[in-house]
CSV table of N, CA and C in Angstrom, one decimal:
chain,number,residue,atom,x,y,z
A,20,UNK,N,199.4,63.7,-1.3
A,20,UNK,CA,200.5,62.8,-1.1
A,20,UNK,C,201.5,63.5,-0.2
A,21,UNK,N,201.7,64.8,-0.4
A,21,UNK,CA,202.7,65.5,0.4
A,21,UNK,C,202.4,65.4,1.9
A,22,UNK,N,201.1,65.6,2.3
A,22,UNK,CA,200.9,65.5,3.8
A,22,UNK,C,201.2,64.1,4.3
A,23,UNK,N,200.9,63.1,3.6
A,23,UNK,CA,201.2,61.7,4.0
A,23,UNK,C,202.8,61.6,4.2
A,24,UNK,N,203.5,62.1,3.2
A,24,UNK,CA,205.0,62.0,3.3
A,24,UNK,C,205.5,62.7,4.6
A,25,UNK,N,204.9,63.9,4.8
A,25,UNK,CA,205.3,64.7,6.0
A,25,UNK,C,205.0,63.9,7.3
A,26,UNK,N,203.8,63.3,7.3
A,26,UNK,CA,203.4,62.5,8.5
A,26,UNK,C,204.4,61.3,8.7
A,27,UNK,N,204.8,60.6,7.7
A,27,UNK,CA,205.8,59.5,7.8
A,27,UNK,C,207.1,60.1,8.3
A,28,UNK,N,207.6,61.2,7.8
A,28,UNK,CA,208.9,61.7,8.2
A,28,UNK,C,208.8,62.2,9.6
A,29,UNK,N,207.7,62.8,10.0
A,29,UNK,CA,207.6,63.3,11.4
A,29,UNK,C,207.5,62.1,12.4
A,30,UNK,N,206.7,61.1,12.1
A,30,UNK,CA,206.6,60.0,13.0
A,30,UNK,C,207.9,59.2,13.1
A,31,UNK,N,208.7,59.2,12.1
A,31,UNK,CA,210.0,58.5,12.1
A,31,UNK,C,210.9,59.1,13.2
A,32,UNK,N,210.7,60.4,13.6
A,32,UNK,CA,211.6,61.0,14.5
A,32,UNK,C,210.9,61.2,15.9
A,33,UNK,N,209.8,60.5,16.1
A,33,UNK,CA,209.2,60.5,17.4
A,33,UNK,C,210.1,59.8,18.4
A,34,UNK,N,210.3,60.3,19.5
A,34,UNK,CA,211.2,59.7,20.5
A,34,UNK,C,210.5,58.4,21.1
A,35,UNK,N,211.2,57.3,21.2
A,35,UNK,CA,210.5,56.1,21.8
A,35,UNK,C,210.2,56.4,23.2
A,36,UNK,N,209.2,55.7,23.7
A,36,UNK,CA,208.8,55.9,25.1
A,36,UNK,C,209.9,55.5,26.1
A,37,UNK,N,210.0,56.2,27.2
A,37,UNK,CA,210.9,55.8,28.2
A,37,UNK,C,210.4,54.5,28.9
A,38,UNK,N,211.3,53.7,29.5
A,38,UNK,CA,210.8,52.5,30.2
A,38,UNK,C,210.8,52.8,31.7
A,39,UNK,N,209.8,52.2,32.4
A,39,UNK,CA,209.7,52.3,33.8
A,39,UNK,C,209.8,50.9,34.4
A,40,UNK,N,210.7,50.7,35.3
A,40,UNK,CA,211.0,49.4,35.9
A,40,UNK,C,209.7,48.9,36.6
A,41,UNK,N,209.2,47.8,36.2
A,41,UNK,CA,208.0,47.2,36.7
A,41,UNK,C,208.2,45.8,37.3
A,42,UNK,N,207.8,45.6,38.5
A,42,UNK,CA,207.9,44.3,39.1
A,42,UNK,C,206.7,43.4,38.6
A,43,UNK,N,207.0,42.3,38.0
A,43,UNK,CA,206.0,41.4,37.4
A,43,UNK,C,205.7,40.3,38.4
A,44,UNK,N,206.8,39.8,39.1
A,44,UNK,CA,206.7,38.8,40.1
A,44,UNK,C,207.9,39.0,41.1
A,45,UNK,N,207.9,38.3,42.2
A,45,UNK,CA,209.0,38.6,43.2
A,45,UNK,C,210.4,38.4,42.6
A,46,UNK,N,210.5,37.6,41.6
A,46,UNK,CA,211.8,37.3,41.0
A,46,UNK,C,212.0,37.9,39.6
A,47,UNK,N,211.1,38.8,39.2
A,47,UNK,CA,211.1,39.3,37.9
A,47,UNK,C,210.7,40.8,37.7
A,48,UNK,N,211.6,41.5,37.1
A,48,UNK,CA,211.3,42.9,36.8
A,48,UNK,C,211.6,43.1,35.3
A,49,UNK,N,210.9,44.1,34.7
A,49,UNK,CA,211.1,44.4,33.3
A,49,UNK,C,210.8,45.9,33.1
A,50,UNK,N,211.4,46.5,32.2
A,50,UNK,CA,211.1,47.9,31.8
A,50,UNK,C,209.9,47.9,30.9
A,51,UNK,N,208.9,48.5,31.3
A,51,UNK,CA,207.7,48.7,30.5
A,51,UNK,C,207.6,50.1,30.0
A,52,UNK,N,207.3,50.3,28.7
A,52,UNK,CA,207.2,51.7,28.2
A,52,UNK,C,206.2,52.5,29.1
A,53,UNK,N,206.6,53.7,29.4
A,53,UNK,CA,205.8,54.5,30.3
A,53,UNK,C,204.5,54.9,29.8
A,54,UNK,N,204.3,54.8,28.5
A,54,UNK,CA,203.0,55.1,27.9
A,54,UNK,C,202.0,53.9,27.9
A,55,UNK,N,202.5,52.7,28.3
A,55,UNK,CA,201.7,51.5,28.3
A,55,UNK,C,201.0,51.4,29.6
A,56,UNK,N,199.8,50.9,29.6
A,56,UNK,CA,199.0,50.7,30.9
A,56,UNK,C,198.7,49.2,31.0
A,57,UNK,N,198.6,48.8,32.3
A,57,UNK,CA,198.3,47.4,32.5
A,57,UNK,C,196.9,47.1,32.0
A,58,UNK,N,196.7,46.0,31.4
A,58,UNK,CA,195.3,45.6,30.9
A,58,UNK,C,194.4,45.2,32.0
A,59,UNK,N,193.2,45.6,32.0
A,59,UNK,CA,192.2,45.1,33.0
A,59,UNK,C,191.9,43.7,32.7
A,60,UNK,N,191.2,43.0,33.6
A,60,UNK,CA,190.8,41.6,33.5
A,60,UNK,C,190.1,41.3,32.1
A,61,UNK,N,189.2,42.2,31.8
A,61,UNK,CA,188.4,41.9,30.5
A,61,UNK,C,189.3,42.1,29.3
A,62,UNK,N,190.2,43.1,29.4
A,62,UNK,CA,191.2,43.3,28.3
A,62,UNK,C,192.1,42.1,28.2
A,63,UNK,N,192.6,41.5,29.3
A,63,UNK,CA,193.4,40.3,29.2
A,63,UNK,C,192.6,39.2,28.6
A,64,UNK,N,191.4,39.0,29.1
A,64,UNK,CA,190.6,37.9,28.6
A,64,UNK,C,190.4,38.0,27.0
A,65,UNK,N,190.2,39.2,26.6
A,65,UNK,CA,190.0,39.4,25.1
A,65,UNK,C,191.2,39.3,24.3
A,66,UNK,N,192.4,39.8,24.8
A,66,UNK,CA,193.6,39.8,24.0
A,66,UNK,C,194.4,38.5,24.2
A,67,UNK,N,194.3,37.9,25.4
A,67,UNK,CA,195.1,36.7,25.7
A,67,UNK,C,194.2,35.5,26.1
A,68,UNK,N,193.3,35.0,25.3
A,68,UNK,CA,192.4,34.0,25.6
A,68,UNK,C,193.2,32.7,25.8
A,69,UNK,N,193.6,32.4,27.0
A,69,UNK,CA,194.4,31.2,27.3
A,69,UNK,C,194.0,30.7,28.7
A,70,UNK,N,194.3,29.4,28.9
A,70,UNK,CA,194.0,28.8,30.2
A,70,UNK,C,194.7,29.5,31.3
A,71,UNK,N,196.0,29.9,31.1
A,71,UNK,CA,196.8,30.5,32.1
A,71,UNK,C,196.8,32.0,31.8
A,72,UNK,N,196.4,32.8,32.9
A,72,UNK,CA,196.4,34.2,32.8
A,72,UNK,C,197.9,34.7,32.8
A,73,UNK,N,198.2,35.7,32.0
A,73,UNK,CA,199.6,36.3,32.0
A,73,UNK,C,199.9,36.8,33.4
A,74,UNK,N,201.2,36.8,33.7
A,74,UNK,CA,201.7,37.4,34.9
A,74,UNK,C,201.5,38.9,34.8
A,75,UNK,N,201.7,39.4,33.6
A,75,UNK,CA,201.5,40.9,33.3
A,75,UNK,C,201.2,41.1,31.9
A,76,UNK,N,200.3,42.0,31.6
A,76,UNK,CA,199.9,42.4,30.2
A,76,UNK,C,199.7,43.9,30.1
A,77,UNK,N,200.3,44.5,29.1
A,77,UNK,CA,200.3,45.9,29.0
A,77,UNK,C,200.0,46.3,27.6
A,78,UNK,N,199.4,47.4,27.4
A,78,UNK,CA,199.1,47.9,26.0
A,78,UNK,C,199.3,49.4,25.9
A,79,UNK,N,199.7,49.8,24.7
A,79,UNK,CA,199.8,51.2,24.4
A,79,UNK,C,198.5,51.9,24.4
A,80,UNK,N,198.4,53.2,24.4
A,80,UNK,CA,197.1,53.9,24.4
A,80,UNK,C,196.1,53.5,23.3
A,81,UNK,N,196.6,53.2,22.1
A,81,UNK,CA,195.8,52.9,21.0
A,81,UNK,C,195.3,51.4,21.1
A,82,UNK,N,195.9,50.6,22.0
A,82,UNK,CA,195.6,49.2,22.1
A,82,UNK,C,196.1,48.3,20.9
A,83,UNK,N,197.0,48.9,20.1
A,83,UNK,CA,197.5,48.2,18.9
A,83,UNK,C,198.8,47.5,19.2
A,84,UNK,N,199.5,47.9,20.3
A,84,UNK,CA,200.8,47.3,20.6
A,84,UNK,C,200.7,46.8,22.1
A,85,UNK,N,201.2,45.5,22.2
A,85,UNK,CA,201.1,44.8,23.5
A,85,UNK,C,202.4,44.3,24.0
A,86,UNK,N,202.6,44.2,25.3
A,86,UNK,CA,203.7,43.4,25.9
A,86,UNK,C,203.1,42.6,27.0
A,87,UNK,N,203.5,41.3,27.0
A,87,UNK,CA,203.0,40.4,28.0
A,87,UNK,C,204.1,39.5,28.5
A,88,UNK,N,203.8,39.0,29.7
A,88,UNK,CA,204.7,38.0,30.3
A,88,UNK,C,203.9,36.9,30.8
A,89,UNK,N,204.2,35.7,30.4
A,89,UNK,CA,203.5,34.5,30.9
A,89,UNK,C,204.4,33.5,31.5
A,90,UNK,N,203.9,32.6,32.3
A,90,UNK,CA,204.7,31.6,33.1
A,90,UNK,C,203.9,30.3,33.0
A,91,UNK,N,204.7,29.2,32.7
A,91,UNK,CA,204.0,27.9,32.7
A,91,UNK,C,205.1,26.9,33.1
A,92,UNK,N,204.6,25.7,33.6
A,92,UNK,CA,205.5,24.7,34.0
A,92,UNK,C,206.2,24.1,32.7
A,93,UNK,N,207.4,23.6,32.9
A,93,UNK,CA,208.1,23.0,31.8
A,93,UNK,C,209.0,21.8,32.3
A,94,UNK,N,209.2,20.9,31.4
A,94,UNK,CA,210.2,19.8,31.8
A,94,UNK,C,211.5,20.0,31.2
A,95,UNK,N,211.7,21.1,30.4
A,95,UNK,CA,213.0,21.4,29.8
A,95,UNK,C,213.8,22.2,30.9
A,96,UNK,N,215.1,22.3,30.6
A,96,UNK,CA,216.0,23.1,31.5
A,96,UNK,C,216.7,24.1,30.6
A,97,UNK,N,217.4,25.0,31.3
A,97,UNK,CA,218.1,26.0,30.5
A,97,UNK,C,219.3,25.4,29.7
A,98,UNK,N,219.6,24.2,29.9
A,98,UNK,CA,220.6,23.5,29.1
A,98,UNK,C,220.0,23.1,27.7
A,99,UNK,N,218.7,23.2,27.6
A,99,UNK,CA,218.0,22.7,26.4
A,99,UNK,C,217.8,23.8,25.4
A,100,UNK,N,218.3,25.0,25.6
A,100,UNK,CA,218.0,26.2,24.8
A,100,UNK,C,218.3,26.0,23.3
A,101,UNK,N,219.4,25.3,22.9
A,101,UNK,CA,219.6,25.1,21.5
A,101,UNK,C,218.5,24.3,20.8
A,102,UNK,N,218.0,23.3,21.5
A,102,UNK,CA,216.9,22.5,21.0
A,102,UNK,C,215.6,23.3,21.0
A,103,UNK,N,215.4,24.1,22.1
A,103,UNK,CA,214.2,24.9,22.1
A,103,UNK,C,214.1,26.0,21.0
A,104,UNK,N,215.2,26.5,20.6
A,104,UNK,CA,215.2,27.4,19.5
A,104,UNK,C,214.5,26.8,18.3
A,105,UNK,N,214.9,25.5,18.0
A,105,UNK,CA,214.4,24.8,16.9
A,105,UNK,C,212.9,24.4,17.1
A,106,UNK,N,212.5,24.0,18.3
A,106,UNK,CA,211.2,23.7,18.6
A,106,UNK,C,210.2,24.9,18.5
A,107,UNK,N,210.6,26.0,19.1
A,107,UNK,CA,209.8,27.2,19.1
A,107,UNK,C,209.7,27.8,17.7
A,108,UNK,N,210.8,27.7,16.9
A,108,UNK,CA,210.7,28.2,15.6
A,108,UNK,C,209.7,27.4,14.8
A,109,UNK,N,209.8,26.1,14.8
A,109,UNK,CA,208.8,25.2,14.1
A,109,UNK,C,207.4,25.5,14.6
A,110,UNK,N,207.2,25.7,15.9
A,110,UNK,CA,205.9,25.9,16.4
A,110,UNK,C,205.3,27.2,15.8
A,111,UNK,N,206.1,28.3,15.8
A,111,UNK,CA,205.7,29.6,15.3
A,111,UNK,C,205.4,29.4,13.8
A,112,UNK,N,206.2,28.7,13.1
A,112,UNK,CA,205.9,28.5,11.6
A,112,UNK,C,204.6,27.8,11.4
A,113,UNK,N,204.2,26.9,12.3
A,113,UNK,CA,202.9,26.2,12.2
A,113,UNK,C,201.7,27.1,12.6
A,114,UNK,N,201.9,28.1,13.4
A,114,UNK,CA,200.8,28.9,13.8
A,114,UNK,C,200.4,30.0,12.8
A,115,UNK,N,201.2,30.3,11.9
A,115,UNK,CA,200.9,31.4,10.9
A,115,UNK,C,201.0,30.9,9.5
A,116,UNK,N,200.4,31.7,8.6
A,116,UNK,CA,200.4,31.4,7.2
A,116,UNK,C,201.8,31.6,6.6
A,117,UNK,N,202.5,32.6,7.1
A,117,UNK,CA,203.9,32.9,6.6
A,117,UNK,C,204.6,33.5,7.8
A,118,UNK,N,205.9,33.3,7.9
A,118,UNK,CA,206.8,33.9,8.9
A,118,UNK,C,208.1,34.3,8.3
A,119,UNK,N,208.5,35.5,8.6
A,119,UNK,CA,209.8,36.0,8.2
A,119,UNK,C,210.6,36.2,9.5
A,120,UNK,N,211.6,35.4,9.7
A,120,UNK,CA,212.4,35.5,10.9
A,120,UNK,C,213.5,36.6,10.7
A,121,UNK,N,213.5,37.4,11.7
A,121,UNK,CA,214.6,38.5,11.8
A,121,UNK,C,215.7,38.1,12.7
A,122,UNK,N,215.4,37.3,13.7
A,122,UNK,CA,216.4,36.8,14.6
A,122,UNK,C,215.9,35.5,15.2
A,123,UNK,N,216.9,34.6,15.4
A,123,UNK,CA,216.6,33.3,16.1
A,123,UNK,C,217.8,32.8,16.8
A,124,UNK,N,218.0,33.1,18.0
A,124,UNK,CA,219.2,32.8,18.7
A,124,UNK,C,219.1,32.7,20.2
A,125,UNK,N,220.2,32.5,20.9
A,125,UNK,CA,220.3,32.5,22.3
A,125,UNK,C,221.1,33.7,22.7
A,126,UNK,N,220.6,34.6,23.6
A,126,UNK,CA,221.3,35.8,24.0
A,126,UNK,C,221.4,35.9,25.5
A,127,UNK,N,222.5,36.4,25.9
A,127,UNK,CA,222.7,36.6,27.4
A,127,UNK,C,222.3,38.1,27.7
A,128,UNK,N,221.3,38.2,28.6
A,128,UNK,CA,220.8,39.5,29.0
A,128,UNK,C,220.8,39.5,30.5
A,129,UNK,N,221.5,40.5,31.1
A,129,UNK,CA,221.5,40.7,32.5
A,129,UNK,C,221.9,39.3,33.2
A,130,UNK,N,223.0,38.7,32.6
A,130,UNK,CA,223.6,37.5,33.2
A,130,UNK,C,222.8,36.3,33.1
A,131,UNK,N,221.8,36.3,32.2
A,131,UNK,CA,220.9,35.1,32.0
A,131,UNK,C,220.7,34.9,30.5
A,132,UNK,N,220.7,33.6,30.1
A,132,UNK,CA,220.4,33.3,28.7
A,132,UNK,C,218.9,33.2,28.4
A,133,UNK,N,218.6,33.7,27.2
A,133,UNK,CA,217.2,33.7,26.7
A,133,UNK,C,217.2,33.1,25.3
A,134,UNK,N,216.2,32.4,25.0
A,134,UNK,CA,215.9,32.1,23.6
A,134,UNK,C,215.2,33.3,23.0
A,135,UNK,N,215.6,33.8,21.9
A,135,UNK,CA,215.0,35.0,21.3
A,135,UNK,C,214.6,34.7,19.9
A,136,UNK,N,213.3,35.0,19.6
A,136,UNK,CA,212.8,34.8,18.2
A,136,UNK,C,212.1,36.1,17.9
A,137,UNK,N,212.6,36.8,16.8
A,137,UNK,CA,212.0,38.0,16.3
A,137,UNK,C,211.5,37.8,14.9
A,138,UNK,N,210.3,38.1,14.6
A,138,UNK,CA,209.7,37.8,13.3
A,138,UNK,C,208.6,38.7,12.9
A,139,UNK,N,208.2,38.6,11.7
A,139,UNK,CA,207.0,39.2,11.1
A,139,UNK,C,206.1,38.0,10.7
A,140,UNK,N,204.9,38.0,11.3
A,140,UNK,CA,204.0,36.9,11.0
A,140,UNK,C,202.8,37.4,10.1
A,141,UNK,N,202.3,36.5,9.2
A,141,UNK,CA,201.2,36.8,8.4
A,141,UNK,C,200.1,35.7,8.6
A,142,UNK,N,198.9,36.2,8.8
A,142,UNK,CA,197.8,35.3,8.8
A,142,UNK,C,196.9,35.6,7.7
A,143,UNK,N,196.7,34.6,6.8
A,143,UNK,CA,195.8,34.8,5.7
A,143,UNK,C,194.4,34.3,6.0
A,144,UNK,N,193.4,34.9,5.4
A,144,UNK,CA,192.0,34.5,5.5
A,144,UNK,C,191.8,33.3,4.6
A,145,UNK,N,191.8,32.1,5.3
A,145,UNK,CA,191.7,30.8,4.5
A,145,UNK,C,190.3,30.3,4.5
A,146,UNK,N,189.3,31.0,5.0
A,146,UNK,CA,187.9,30.6,4.9
A,146,UNK,C,187.5,30.5,3.5
A,147,UNK,N,186.6,29.6,3.2
A,147,UNK,CA,186.0,29.5,1.9
A,147,UNK,C,185.3,30.8,1.6
A,148,UNK,N,185.7,31.4,0.5
A,148,UNK,CA,185.1,32.6,0.1
A,148,UNK,C,185.6,33.8,0.9
A,149,UNK,N,186.5,33.6,1.8
A,149,UNK,CA,187.1,34.7,2.6
A,149,UNK,C,187.8,35.7,1.8
A,150,UNK,N,187.7,36.9,2.1
A,150,UNK,CA,188.4,38.0,1.3
A,150,UNK,C,189.0,39.1,2.2
A,151,UNK,N,189.2,38.7,3.4
A,151,UNK,CA,189.8,39.7,4.3
A,151,UNK,C,191.3,39.8,4.0
A,152,UNK,N,191.8,41.0,4.2
A,152,UNK,CA,193.3,41.3,4.0
A,152,UNK,C,194.1,40.5,5.0
A,153,UNK,N,195.3,40.0,4.7
A,153,UNK,CA,196.1,39.3,5.6
A,153,UNK,C,196.4,40.2,6.8
A,154,UNK,N,196.7,39.6,8.0
A,154,UNK,CA,197.1,40.3,9.2
A,154,UNK,C,198.5,40.1,9.4
A,155,UNK,N,199.3,41.2,9.4
A,155,UNK,CA,200.7,41.1,9.5
A,155,UNK,C,201.1,41.7,10.9
A,156,UNK,N,201.9,41.0,11.7
A,156,UNK,CA,202.3,41.5,13.0
A,156,UNK,C,203.9,41.3,13.1
A,157,UNK,N,204.5,42.3,13.7
A,157,UNK,CA,205.9,42.3,14.2
A,157,UNK,C,205.8,41.7,15.6
A,158,UNK,N,206.7,40.7,15.9
A,158,UNK,CA,206.7,40.1,17.2
A,158,UNK,C,208.2,39.8,17.6
A,159,UNK,N,208.4,40.1,18.9
A,159,UNK,CA,209.7,39.8,19.5
A,159,UNK,C,209.3,38.9,20.7
A,160,UNK,N,209.8,37.7,20.7
A,160,UNK,CA,209.4,36.8,21.8
A,160,UNK,C,210.7,36.3,22.4
A,161,UNK,N,210.7,36.2,23.7
A,161,UNK,CA,211.9,35.8,24.5
A,161,UNK,C,211.5,34.8,25.5
A,162,UNK,N,212.2,33.7,25.6
A,162,UNK,CA,211.9,32.6,26.5
A,162,UNK,C,213.0,32.4,27.5
A,163,UNK,N,212.7,32.1,28.8
A,163,UNK,CA,213.7,31.7,29.8
A,163,UNK,C,213.1,30.6,30.7
A,164,UNK,N,214.0,29.8,31.2
A,164,UNK,CA,213.6,28.8,32.1
A,164,UNK,C,214.3,29.0,33.4
A,165,UNK,N,213.5,29.0,34.5
A,165,UNK,CA,214.0,29.1,35.8
A,165,UNK,C,213.4,28.0,36.6
A,166,UNK,N,214.2,27.0,37.1
A,166,UNK,CA,213.7,25.8,37.8
A,166,UNK,C,212.8,25.0,36.9
A,167,UNK,N,211.6,24.8,37.3
A,167,UNK,CA,210.6,24.0,36.5
A,167,UNK,C,209.6,25.0,35.8
A,168,UNK,N,210.0,26.2,35.7
A,168,UNK,CA,209.0,27.2,35.1
A,168,UNK,C,209.6,27.9,33.9
A,169,UNK,N,208.8,28.1,32.9
A,169,UNK,CA,209.2,28.7,31.7
A,169,UNK,C,208.5,30.1,31.7
A,170,UNK,N,209.3,31.1,31.3
A,170,UNK,CA,208.8,32.5,31.2
A,170,UNK,C,208.8,32.9,29.8
A,171,UNK,N,207.7,33.5,29.3
A,171,UNK,CA,207.6,33.9,27.9
A,171,UNK,C,207.3,35.4,27.9
A,172,UNK,N,208.2,36.2,27.2
A,172,UNK,CA,208.0,37.6,27.1
A,172,UNK,C,207.7,37.9,25.6
A,173,UNK,N,206.6,38.6,25.4
A,173,UNK,CA,206.1,38.8,24.0
A,173,UNK,C,205.8,40.3,23.8
A,174,UNK,N,206.4,40.8,22.8
A,174,UNK,CA,206.1,42.2,22.4
A,174,UNK,C,205.5,42.1,21.0
A,175,UNK,N,204.3,42.7,20.8
A,175,UNK,CA,203.7,42.6,19.5
A,175,UNK,C,203.2,43.9,19.0
A,176,UNK,N,203.4,44.2,17.7
A,176,UNK,CA,202.9,45.4,17.1
A,176,UNK,C,202.5,45.2,15.7
A,177,UNK,N,201.7,46.0,15.1
A,177,UNK,CA,201.3,45.9,13.7
A,177,UNK,C,202.6,46.0,12.8
A,178,UNK,N,202.7,45.1,11.8
A,178,UNK,CA,203.9,45.1,11.0
A,178,UNK,C,204.2,46.5,10.4
A,179,UNK,N,203.2,47.2,10.0
A,179,UNK,CA,203.4,48.5,9.4
A,179,UNK,C,204.0,49.6,10.4
A,180,UNK,N,204.0,49.2,11.7
A,180,UNK,CA,204.6,50.0,12.8
A,180,UNK,C,205.9,49.5,13.3
A,181,UNK,N,206.5,48.5,12.6
A,181,UNK,CA,207.7,47.8,13.1
A,181,UNK,C,208.8,48.8,13.3
A,182,UNK,N,209.1,49.7,12.3
A,182,UNK,CA,210.2,50.6,12.4
A,182,UNK,C,210.1,51.5,13.7
A,183,UNK,N,208.8,51.8,14.0
A,183,UNK,CA,208.6,52.7,15.2
A,183,UNK,C,208.8,51.9,16.5
A,184,UNK,N,208.4,50.6,16.5
A,184,UNK,CA,208.3,49.8,17.8
A,184,UNK,C,209.5,48.9,18.0
A,185,UNK,N,210.2,48.5,16.9
A,185,UNK,CA,211.3,47.5,17.1
A,185,UNK,C,212.4,48.0,18.1
A,186,UNK,N,212.8,49.2,18.1
A,186,UNK,CA,213.8,49.6,19.1
A,186,UNK,C,213.3,49.5,20.5
A,187,UNK,N,212.0,49.9,20.7
A,187,UNK,CA,211.4,49.8,22.0
A,187,UNK,C,211.3,48.3,22.4
A,188,UNK,N,210.9,47.5,21.5
A,188,UNK,CA,210.7,46.1,21.8
A,188,UNK,C,212.1,45.5,22.3
A,189,UNK,N,213.1,45.8,21.6
A,189,UNK,CA,214.4,45.3,21.9
A,189,UNK,C,214.9,45.9,23.3
A,190,UNK,N,214.6,47.1,23.5
A,190,UNK,CA,215.0,47.7,24.8
A,190,UNK,C,214.2,47.1,26.0
A,191,UNK,N,212.9,46.8,25.8
A,191,UNK,CA,212.1,46.1,26.8
A,191,UNK,C,212.7,44.8,27.1
A,192,UNK,N,213.0,44.0,26.1
A,192,UNK,CA,213.6,42.6,26.3
A,192,UNK,C,215.0,42.7,26.9
A,193,UNK,N,215.7,43.7,26.7
A,193,UNK,CA,217.1,43.8,27.3
A,193,UNK,C,217.0,44.3,28.7
A,194,UNK,N,215.8,44.7,29.2
A,194,UNK,CA,215.6,45.2,30.5
A,194,UNK,C,215.2,44.1,31.5
A,195,UNK,N,214.9,42.9,31.0
A,195,UNK,CA,214.4,41.8,31.8
A,195,UNK,C,215.4,41.4,32.8
A,196,UNK,N,215.0,41.3,34.1
A,196,UNK,CA,215.9,40.8,35.1
A,196,UNK,C,215.1,39.7,35.8
A,197,UNK,N,215.6,38.5,35.7
A,197,UNK,CA,214.9,37.3,36.2
A,197,UNK,C,215.9,36.6,37.2
A,198,UNK,N,215.5,36.6,38.4
A,198,UNK,CA,216.5,36.1,39.5
A,198,UNK,C,216.1,34.7,39.8
């Protein structure tokens, strides 16, 4: 038990990774942890199986922590953010077995408003006879609308690593510059 306690204490004092300014699109830069690497095409296909490919997807060396940026058309405008907080929150609650929200608000970052939802999600094994342990994830998701495009920034880590990654996730989100 003592070695485990020592490991927990030592990892609590590991310095968070430094951020490197990364251009995601001509109008978008973000600080990505310097230990993260861009995902190759097959990695993106495996982790982000969606019709639209992310503008950028990065993962830490273990592959357990991810940051991605996606873009899609929207009919909403940035004047709809108060409504969008409610819509996105309800959508997230429908996607998971359980959700514990840590933050749900509109924040101004680098002179631009963002919808911010921070939460821990749980997915239970609901298959008949299923006995797999629930999957718990810490997630910080930030949304912005520019013109007719919506940008979604997502930082995801295992819930048991939340204390380690939450400061980095917040720093990444506060580094977003969308012109």
